[in-house]
Structures are given as structure tokens and as C-alpha cells.
Amino acid sequence: MKTWLSILSLSLMTLTTAHADIQMVQQNLKNNFPDIKVKSVNNSPVKDIYEVYMGGRIVYTNEDAKYFFVGNLIDLKEQKNITEERERVLTSIDVKSLPLNQAIKHVKGKGERVIYLFSDPDCPYCQSLEKELKNVDNLTIYLFLYPITKLHPNASTIANQVWCSKEQYQVWQNYVLNKIKPLNVKSCETPIEKNIHLAHTLAIDGTPTLFLQDGSRISGIRSTGEIELLLQAVK
């Protein structure tokens, strides 16, 4: 009994100390950088180094919170990018809240696996991702057209034309993969402006950005193999 009480007491002391250390980091961040909004501070796998989530990214610091390590924390033995895994958790969303009526639905094979994709028709990275997605089967894609006009001035026009087309996803693929512009498309009411607002609400500041069924966020291009591994991980 005494042994178990000793273990419990030690565990509580460790937890209290860790919590106190995090509070100290939070206070030092506030004192040193009062204009920076810090969303969370957590322990990292490295002793006396803390994970700080701010400005939409993860950085690392010590208790003094004066200097930052910027980059990826890698577990070389396990071949894991710890920073990337944590970012998926910290930036995850509730996919059930997504307004699917604002998306183009495309089913490949049985469509048992699902992704929610925010993409810009004139974004070269989005075009590269679409090439990779062509090779992924048994997938349902909810495509949210998200033109970033400050980078691609014509993207909004194309996005609206894609939405107003009869074969929406086919027209989308024709454009992003083969540069075939939509033709003879009658104007219609589209959700493009709503998608832009939605993307801002979800802090999506670049394309492509996709969400898996568990709500985890994946930004940028991924190869077919990487996409398969991500989809398998959420089963």
C-alpha cells in the first residue's frame, strides 16, 4: 500500500511540476511577446523544450521563451515527423460541420474513404495533387472550390464556371489536368463566396488543403503513396 501511495504521490508531483513549467512558459511568452497570440503550450518529447502553437504553426522554446527553434522535430528511429503529426491534431476540424452542399462530390470505386479538399483551379500545387488523386481508388472527394484571387486573378471565374457545368468534376479535371477551359457555361448561383468565407473561418491560408475523415488537416502536395498511408491511418 505504501509503495502504491508513493508512486501516486510522485506522479501527482510530476504532473503538478509539468503544469507549473507550462504556466511559466506561457507567462514568459506573454511578457516577452505581448502582441503574439499563443494558442497552446505543451511539453515536447525533448526534455525542457516546449511546443508552442502560434500564428498557425508550431515552434519550440525553453522555459525562458526568449528564443525559438523553427522546423520539424523528427523521431529518426521511428521515422516520424512529430511536428507534422502534432500540427494535424492542433489544426483538425469537425468534418461533420462542413456544408457539403457547397462542395462538388466525386465518387471513385466504392467511395468508402473520404477526403474534403479545398482547391484553387489555377494553383499549380493543386494541379499536381489532382494528378496524384487520379491514382487513388475507393475514394469519395468533396471538392470545395476555393479561388485565391490575390494570387490567381482568373481563378474565381473558372471556379464559377466549373460549378455551373453539368459534369462538374469532369470539367474540373479537364481544366486542372489538361488546361481545357469550360465552354458554353450558363451563369448560375454558386457557393464560391461562401467557400472563401468558410476557408477563412477554418484558417485555410493556402491551397491545396484537405481534411481526412478524422478531421486532421493536410496541407500541400502529397504523392499517391503518401495519400494511401494517410487514408489507411484513419481507418
PDB file of C-alpha atoms in Angstrom:
ATOM      1  CA  MET A   1       0.000   0.000   0.000  1.00  0.00           C
ATOM      2  CA  LYS A   2       2.801   2.405   0.920  1.00  0.00           C
ATOM      3  CA  THR A   3       4.530   1.645  -2.396  1.00  0.00           C
ATOM      4  CA  TRP A   4       1.409   2.485  -4.423  1.00  0.00           C
ATOM      5  CA  LEU A   5       0.858   5.652  -2.398  1.00  0.00           C
ATOM      6  CA  SER A   6       4.456   6.680  -3.045  1.00  0.00           C
ATOM      7  CA  ILE A   7       4.049   6.100  -6.798  1.00  0.00           C
ATOM      8  CA  LEU A   8       0.773   8.038  -6.835  1.00  0.00           C
ATOM      9  CA  SER A   9       2.319  10.921  -4.883  1.00  0.00           C
ATOM     10  CA  LEU A  10       5.313  11.029  -7.254  1.00  0.00           C
ATOM     11  CA  SER A  11       3.017  11.014 -10.296  1.00  0.00           C
ATOM     12  CA  LEU A  12       0.952  13.872  -8.907  1.00  0.00           C
ATOM     13  CA  MET A  13       4.103  15.847  -8.105  1.00  0.00           C
ATOM     14  CA  THR A  14       5.416  15.286 -11.650  1.00  0.00           C
ATOM     15  CA  LEU A  15       2.092  16.358 -13.166  1.00  0.00           C
ATOM     16  CA  THR A  16       1.963  19.456 -10.972  1.00  0.00           C
ATOM     17  CA  THR A  17       5.557  20.370 -11.852  1.00  0.00           C
ATOM     18  CA  ALA A  18       4.927  19.914 -15.577  1.00  0.00           C
ATOM     19  CA  HIS A  19       1.818  22.074 -15.357  1.00  0.00           C
ATOM     20  CA  ALA A  20       3.737  24.725 -13.435  1.00  0.00           C
ATOM     21  CA  ASP A  21       6.507  24.690 -16.064  1.00  0.00           C
ATOM     22  CA  ILE A  22       3.976  25.199 -18.866  1.00  0.00           C
ATOM     23  CA  GLN A  23       2.389  28.062 -16.946  1.00  0.00           C
ATOM     24  CA  MET A  24       5.843  29.633 -16.594  1.00  0.00           C
ATOM     25  CA  VAL A  25       6.434  29.342 -20.357  1.00  0.00           C
ATOM     26  CA  GLN A  26       3.022  30.889 -21.036  1.00  0.00           C
ATOM     27  CA  GLN A  27       3.758  33.781 -18.691  1.00  0.00           C
ATOM     28  CA  ASN A  28       7.205  34.369 -20.194  1.00  0.00           C
ATOM     29  CA  LEU A  29       5.757  34.339 -23.699  1.00  0.00           C
ATOM     30  CA  LYS A  30       3.189  36.897 -22.643  1.00  0.00           C
ATOM     31  CA  ASN A  31       5.861  39.087 -21.058  1.00  0.00           C
ATOM     32  CA  ASN A  32       8.360  38.791 -23.907  1.00  0.00           C
ATOM     33  CA  PHE A  33       5.929  38.914 -26.835  1.00  0.00           C
ATOM     34  CA  PRO A  34       2.671  40.551 -25.698  1.00  0.00           C
ATOM     35  CA  ASP A  35       1.462  41.117 -29.269  1.00  0.00           C
ATOM     36  CA  ILE A  36       1.712  37.459 -30.300  1.00  0.00           C
ATOM     37  CA  LYS A  37      -1.379  35.340 -29.720  1.00  0.00           C
ATOM     38  CA  VAL A  38      -0.336  31.953 -28.369  1.00  0.00           C
ATOM     39  CA  LYS A  39      -2.957  29.241 -28.808  1.00  0.00           C
ATOM     40  CA  SER A  40      -1.322  26.494 -26.776  1.00  0.00           C
ATOM     41  CA  VAL A  41       1.826  25.415 -24.954  1.00  0.00           C
ATOM     42  CA  ASN A  42       2.633  21.744 -24.408  1.00  0.00           C
ATOM     43  CA  ASN A  43       5.537  19.564 -23.403  1.00  0.00           C
ATOM     44  CA  SER A  44       7.613  18.141 -26.235  1.00  0.00           C
ATOM     45  CA  PRO A  45       9.431  14.778 -26.288  1.00  0.00           C
ATOM     46  CA  VAL A  46      12.669  16.707 -25.657  1.00  0.00           C
ATOM     47  CA  LYS A  47      13.396  17.478 -22.017  1.00  0.00           C
ATOM     48  CA  ASP A  48      12.963  21.159 -21.054  1.00  0.00           C
ATOM     49  CA  ILE A  49      11.827  22.072 -24.578  1.00  0.00           C
ATOM     50  CA  TYR A  50       8.198  23.143 -25.085  1.00  0.00           C
ATOM     51  CA  GLU A  51       5.892  23.045 -28.075  1.00  0.00           C
ATOM     52  CA  VAL A  52       4.275  26.417 -28.772  1.00  0.00           C
ATOM     53  CA  TYR A  53       1.417  26.732 -31.259  1.00  0.00           C
ATOM     54  CA  MET A  54       1.061  30.289 -32.513  1.00  0.00           C
ATOM     55  CA  GLY A  55       0.476  32.051 -35.785  1.00  0.00           C
ATOM     56  CA  GLY A  56      -0.816  28.846 -37.340  1.00  0.00           C
ATOM     57  CA  ARG A  57       2.456  26.962 -36.794  1.00  0.00           C
ATOM     58  CA  ILE A  58       4.424  25.046 -34.184  1.00  0.00           C
ATOM     59  CA  VAL A  59       7.700  26.391 -32.801  1.00  0.00           C
ATOM     60  CA  TYR A  60       9.802  25.216 -29.879  1.00  0.00           C
ATOM     61  CA  THR A  61      11.306  27.108 -26.960  1.00  0.00           C
ATOM     62  CA  ASN A  62      12.645  26.635 -23.434  1.00  0.00           C
ATOM     63  CA  GLU A  63      11.187  27.966 -20.184  1.00  0.00           C
ATOM     64  CA  ASP A  64      12.695  31.427 -20.739  1.00  0.00           C
ATOM     65  CA  ALA A  65      10.732  31.766 -24.009  1.00  0.00           C
ATOM     66  CA  LYS A  66      13.258  34.203 -25.476  1.00  0.00           C
ATOM     67  CA  TYR A  67      14.489  32.148 -28.416  1.00  0.00           C
ATOM     68  CA  PHE A  68      12.667  29.761 -30.752  1.00  0.00           C
ATOM     69  CA  PHE A  69      13.521  26.669 -32.717  1.00  0.00           C
ATOM     70  CA  VAL A  70      11.668  26.691 -36.036  1.00  0.00           C
ATOM     71  CA  GLY A  71      11.419  23.469 -38.030  1.00  0.00           C
ATOM     72  CA  ASN A  72      10.403  19.844 -37.800  1.00  0.00           C
ATOM     73  CA  LEU A  73      11.074  17.642 -34.794  1.00  0.00           C
ATOM     74  CA  ILE A  74      11.901  14.205 -36.170  1.00  0.00           C
ATOM     75  CA  ASP A  75      11.869  10.841 -34.400  1.00  0.00           C
ATOM     76  CA  LEU A  76      14.540   9.247 -36.587  1.00  0.00           C
ATOM     77  CA  LYS A  77      14.265   5.791 -35.019  1.00  0.00           C
ATOM     78  CA  GLU A  78      10.502   5.601 -35.598  1.00  0.00           C
ATOM     79  CA  GLN A  79      10.731   7.550 -38.889  1.00  0.00           C
ATOM     80  CA  LYS A  80       8.073  10.014 -37.693  1.00  0.00           C
ATOM     81  CA  ASN A  81       7.721  13.731 -38.202  1.00  0.00           C
ATOM     82  CA  ILE A  82       6.460  14.660 -34.741  1.00  0.00           C
ATOM     83  CA  THR A  83       5.838  18.297 -35.656  1.00  0.00           C
ATOM     84  CA  GLU A  84       3.693  17.380 -38.641  1.00  0.00           C
ATOM     85  CA  GLU A  85       1.671  14.879 -36.598  1.00  0.00           C
ATOM     86  CA  ARG A  86       1.040  17.470 -33.881  1.00  0.00           C
ATOM     87  CA  GLU A  87       0.025  20.102 -36.435  1.00  0.00           C
ATOM     88  CA  ARG A  88      -2.630  17.720 -37.771  1.00  0.00           C
ATOM     89  CA  VAL A  89      -4.043  17.392 -34.268  1.00  0.00           C
ATOM     90  CA  LEU A  90      -3.885  21.091 -33.420  1.00  0.00           C
ATOM     91  CA  THR A  91      -5.421  22.208 -36.724  1.00  0.00           C
ATOM     92  CA  SER A  92      -8.039  19.464 -37.001  1.00  0.00           C
ATOM     93  CA  ILE A  93     -11.723  20.277 -37.501  1.00  0.00           C
ATOM     94  CA  ASP A  94     -15.113  18.632 -37.071  1.00  0.00           C
ATOM     95  CA  VAL A  95     -15.797  17.481 -40.627  1.00  0.00           C
ATOM     96  CA  LYS A  96     -19.443  16.844 -39.740  1.00  0.00           C
ATOM     97  CA  SER A  97     -19.895  20.616 -39.573  1.00  0.00           C
ATOM     98  CA  LEU A  98     -18.755  21.154 -43.174  1.00  0.00           C
ATOM     99  CA  PRO A  99     -21.553  22.366 -45.506  1.00  0.00           C
ATOM    100  CA  LEU A 100     -21.330  19.613 -48.108  1.00  0.00           C
ATOM    101  CA  ASN A 101     -23.926  21.329 -50.297  1.00  0.00           C
ATOM    102  CA  GLN A 102     -21.145  23.817 -51.096  1.00  0.00           C
ATOM    103  CA  ALA A 103     -18.876  21.080 -52.434  1.00  0.00           C
ATOM    104  CA  ILE A 104     -18.663  19.010 -55.621  1.00  0.00           C
ATOM    105  CA  LYS A 105     -18.973  15.329 -54.777  1.00  0.00           C
ATOM    106  CA  HIS A 106     -16.938  12.812 -56.764  1.00  0.00           C
ATOM    107  CA  VAL A 107     -17.001   9.082 -56.012  1.00  0.00           C
ATOM    108  CA  LYS A 108     -14.275   6.691 -57.168  1.00  0.00           C
ATOM    109  CA  GLY A 109     -14.953   2.974 -56.899  1.00  0.00           C
ATOM    110  CA  LYS A 110     -16.859   2.151 -53.716  1.00  0.00           C
ATOM    111  CA  GLY A 111     -16.011   5.555 -52.269  1.00  0.00           C
ATOM    112  CA  GLU A 112     -15.563   4.144 -48.771  1.00  0.00           C
ATOM    113  CA  ARG A 113     -12.749   6.539 -47.905  1.00  0.00           C
ATOM    114  CA  VAL A 114     -13.443  10.278 -47.774  1.00  0.00           C
ATOM    115  CA  ILE A 115     -11.465  13.490 -48.113  1.00  0.00           C
ATOM    116  CA  TYR A 116     -12.617  17.100 -48.026  1.00  0.00           C
ATOM    117  CA  LEU A 117     -10.499  19.152 -50.402  1.00  0.00           C
ATOM    118  CA  PHE A 118     -10.124  22.941 -50.706  1.00  0.00           C
ATOM    119  CA  SER A 119      -8.554  23.691 -54.060  1.00  0.00           C
ATOM    120  CA  ASP A 120      -7.878  26.573 -56.441  1.00  0.00           C
ATOM    121  CA  PRO A 121      -8.139  25.791 -60.176  1.00  0.00           C
ATOM    122  CA  ASP A 122      -5.110  27.926 -61.071  1.00  0.00           C
ATOM    123  CA  CYS A 123      -2.918  26.763 -58.190  1.00  0.00           C
ATOM    124  CA  PRO A 124      -0.041  24.669 -59.632  1.00  0.00           C
ATOM    125  CA  TYR A 125       0.224  22.661 -56.408  1.00  0.00           C
ATOM    126  CA  CYS A 126      -3.482  21.833 -56.612  1.00  0.00           C
ATOM    127  CA  GLN A 127      -2.974  20.662 -60.179  1.00  0.00           C
ATOM    128  CA  SER A 128      -0.118  18.405 -59.066  1.00  0.00           C
ATOM    129  CA  LEU A 129      -2.226  16.967 -56.238  1.00  0.00           C
ATOM    130  CA  GLU A 130      -5.049  16.215 -58.684  1.00  0.00           C
ATOM    131  CA  LYS A 131      -2.615  14.109 -60.735  1.00  0.00           C
ATOM    132  CA  GLU A 132      -1.832  12.072 -57.638  1.00  0.00           C
ATOM    133  CA  LEU A 133      -5.504  11.701 -56.678  1.00  0.00           C
ATOM    134  CA  LYS A 134      -6.214  10.171 -60.082  1.00  0.00           C
ATOM    135  CA  ASN A 135      -4.348   7.074 -58.878  1.00  0.00           C
ATOM    136  CA  VAL A 136      -6.265   6.724 -55.584  1.00  0.00           C
ATOM    137  CA  ASP A 137      -9.302   4.431 -55.732  1.00  0.00           C
ATOM    138  CA  ASN A 138     -12.177   3.671 -53.361  1.00  0.00           C
ATOM    139  CA  LEU A 139     -12.423   7.345 -52.525  1.00  0.00           C
ATOM    140  CA  THR A 140     -15.107   9.999 -52.146  1.00  0.00           C
ATOM    141  CA  ILE A 141     -13.894  13.542 -52.736  1.00  0.00           C
ATOM    142  CA  TYR A 142     -15.809  16.588 -51.552  1.00  0.00           C
ATOM    143  CA  LEU A 143     -14.247  19.413 -53.546  1.00  0.00           C
ATOM    144  CA  PHE A 144     -14.664  22.912 -52.154  1.00  0.00           C
ATOM    145  CA  LEU A 145     -13.752  25.369 -54.905  1.00  0.00           C
ATOM    146  CA  TYR A 146     -11.568  27.979 -53.222  1.00  0.00           C
ATOM    147  CA  PRO A 147     -10.052  30.533 -55.621  1.00  0.00           C
ATOM    148  CA  ILE A 148      -7.363  32.735 -54.101  1.00  0.00           C
ATOM    149  CA  THR A 149      -7.700  35.707 -56.412  1.00  0.00           C
ATOM    150  CA  LYS A 150      -4.820  37.706 -54.953  1.00  0.00           C
ATOM    151  CA  LEU A 151      -2.554  35.007 -56.395  1.00  0.00           C
ATOM    152  CA  HIS A 152      -4.674  33.863 -59.346  1.00  0.00           C
ATOM    153  CA  PRO A 153      -6.910  36.660 -60.659  1.00  0.00           C
ATOM    154  CA  ASN A 154      -8.826  34.437 -63.087  1.00  0.00           C
ATOM    155  CA  ALA A 155      -9.411  31.592 -60.626  1.00  0.00           C
ATOM    156  CA  SER A 156     -12.788  32.902 -59.437  1.00  0.00           C
ATOM    157  CA  THR A 157     -14.171  32.975 -62.986  1.00  0.00           C
ATOM    158  CA  ILE A 158     -13.010  29.413 -63.627  1.00  0.00           C
ATOM    159  CA  ALA A 159     -14.351  28.196 -60.271  1.00  0.00           C
ATOM    160  CA  ASN A 160     -17.792  29.641 -61.020  1.00  0.00           C
ATOM    161  CA  GLN A 161     -17.789  28.083 -64.490  1.00  0.00           C
ATOM    162  CA  VAL A 162     -16.831  24.694 -63.073  1.00  0.00           C
ATOM    163  CA  TRP A 163     -19.658  24.853 -60.542  1.00  0.00           C
ATOM    164  CA  CYS A 164     -22.217  25.820 -63.203  1.00  0.00           C
ATOM    165  CA  SER A 165     -21.194  22.975 -65.534  1.00  0.00           C
ATOM    166  CA  LYS A 166     -23.273  19.814 -65.880  1.00  0.00           C
ATOM    167  CA  GLU A 167     -20.348  17.431 -65.347  1.00  0.00           C
ATOM    168  CA  GLN A 168     -18.687  19.439 -62.597  1.00  0.00           C
ATOM    169  CA  TYR A 169     -15.811  17.188 -61.599  1.00  0.00           C
ATOM    170  CA  GLN A 170     -15.049  16.186 -65.172  1.00  0.00           C
ATOM    171  CA  VAL A 171     -14.856  19.864 -66.146  1.00  0.00           C
ATOM    172  CA  TRP A 172     -12.663  20.484 -63.095  1.00  0.00           C
ATOM    173  CA  GLN A 173     -10.254  17.725 -64.117  1.00  0.00           C
ATOM    174  CA  ASN A 174     -10.217  18.842 -67.748  1.00  0.00           C
ATOM    175  CA  TYR A 175      -9.076  22.270 -66.620  1.00  0.00           C
ATOM    176  CA  VAL A 176      -6.577  21.463 -63.857  1.00  0.00           C
ATOM    177  CA  LEU A 177      -5.039  18.489 -65.664  1.00  0.00           C
ATOM    178  CA  ASN A 178      -5.307  19.449 -69.325  1.00  0.00           C
ATOM    179  CA  LYS A 179      -5.893  23.235 -69.302  1.00  0.00           C
ATOM    180  CA  ILE A 180      -9.168  22.820 -71.172  1.00  0.00           C
ATOM    181  CA  LYS A 181     -11.328  25.793 -70.229  1.00  0.00           C
ATOM    182  CA  PRO A 182     -15.060  25.367 -69.546  1.00  0.00           C
ATOM    183  CA  LEU A 183     -17.072  26.268 -72.640  1.00  0.00           C
ATOM    184  CA  ASN A 184     -20.634  27.484 -73.179  1.00  0.00           C
ATOM    185  CA  VAL A 185     -21.420  27.538 -69.489  1.00  0.00           C
ATOM    186  CA  LYS A 186     -24.501  29.468 -68.434  1.00  0.00           C
ATOM    187  CA  SER A 187     -24.102  31.518 -65.278  1.00  0.00           C
ATOM    188  CA  CYS A 188     -25.779  30.240 -62.130  1.00  0.00           C
ATOM    189  CA  GLU A 189     -25.804  30.793 -58.399  1.00  0.00           C
ATOM    190  CA  THR A 190     -22.631  29.385 -56.854  1.00  0.00           C
ATOM    191  CA  PRO A 191     -21.248  28.864 -53.322  1.00  0.00           C
ATOM    192  CA  ILE A 192     -17.807  30.245 -54.184  1.00  0.00           C
ATOM    193  CA  GLU A 193     -18.022  33.307 -51.927  1.00  0.00           C
ATOM    194  CA  LYS A 194     -19.353  31.108 -49.130  1.00  0.00           C
ATOM    195  CA  ASN A 195     -16.407  28.760 -49.654  1.00  0.00           C
ATOM    196  CA  ILE A 196     -13.971  31.656 -49.394  1.00  0.00           C
ATOM    197  CA  HIS A 197     -15.589  32.720 -46.118  1.00  0.00           C
ATOM    198  CA  LEU A 198     -15.559  29.115 -44.894  1.00  0.00           C
ATOM    199  CA  ALA A 199     -11.864  28.766 -45.721  1.00  0.00           C
ATOM    200  CA  HIS A 200     -11.077  31.917 -43.754  1.00  0.00           C
ATOM    201  CA  THR A 201     -13.124  30.610 -40.821  1.00  0.00           C
ATOM    202  CA  LEU A 202     -11.108  27.372 -40.889  1.00  0.00           C
ATOM    203  CA  ALA A 203      -7.819  29.308 -41.131  1.00  0.00           C
ATOM    204  CA  ILE A 204      -7.035  27.836 -44.540  1.00  0.00           C
ATOM    205  CA  ASP A 205      -4.472  30.234 -45.941  1.00  0.00           C
ATOM    206  CA  GLY A 206      -3.172  28.147 -48.821  1.00  0.00           C
ATOM    207  CA  THR A 207      -4.149  25.507 -51.336  1.00  0.00           C
ATOM    208  CA  PRO A 208      -4.391  22.626 -51.625  1.00  0.00           C
ATOM    209  CA  THR A 209      -5.651  21.856 -48.138  1.00  0.00           C
ATOM    210  CA  LEU A 210      -7.543  18.669 -47.394  1.00  0.00           C
ATOM    211  CA  PHE A 211      -9.132  17.114 -44.346  1.00  0.00           C
ATOM    212  CA  LEU A 212      -9.374  13.408 -43.595  1.00  0.00           C
ATOM    213  CA  GLN A 213     -12.387  11.696 -42.039  1.00  0.00           C
ATOM    214  CA  ASP A 214     -10.983  12.203 -38.535  1.00  0.00           C
ATOM    215  CA  GLY A 215     -10.738  15.943 -39.179  1.00  0.00           C
ATOM    216  CA  SER A 216      -6.954  16.080 -39.444  1.00  0.00           C
ATOM    217  CA  ARG A 217      -5.588  18.694 -41.825  1.00  0.00           C
ATOM    218  CA  ILE A 218      -3.115  18.010 -44.621  1.00  0.00           C
ATOM    219  CA  SER A 219      -1.589  20.959 -46.458  1.00  0.00           C
ATOM    220  CA  GLY A 220       0.276  20.906 -49.738  1.00  0.00           C
ATOM    221  CA  ILE A 221       1.075  18.197 -52.254  1.00  0.00           C
ATOM    222  CA  ARG A 222       1.213  14.541 -51.277  1.00  0.00           C
ATOM    223  CA  SER A 223       2.220  11.629 -53.506  1.00  0.00           C
ATOM    224  CA  THR A 224      -0.181   8.778 -54.242  1.00  0.00           C
ATOM    225  CA  GLY A 225       1.696   6.596 -51.762  1.00  0.00           C
ATOM    226  CA  GLU A 226       1.547   9.220 -49.034  1.00  0.00           C
ATOM    227  CA  ILE A 227      -2.185   9.739 -49.616  1.00  0.00           C
ATOM    228  CA  GLU A 228      -2.763   5.979 -49.302  1.00  0.00           C
ATOM    229  CA  LEU A 229      -0.867   5.868 -45.997  1.00  0.00           C
ATOM    230  CA  LEU A 230      -2.835   8.848 -44.635  1.00  0.00           C
ATOM    231  CA  LEU A 231      -6.138   7.251 -45.589  1.00  0.00           C
ATOM    232  CA  GLN A 232      -5.150   3.930 -44.033  1.00  0.00           C
ATOM    233  CA  ALA A 233      -4.135   5.655 -40.800  1.00  0.00           C
ATOM    234  CA  VAL A 234      -7.672   6.925 -40.129  1.00  0.00           C
ATOM    235  CA  LYS A 235      -9.416   3.580 -40.606  1.00  0.00           C
TER     236      LYS A 235
END
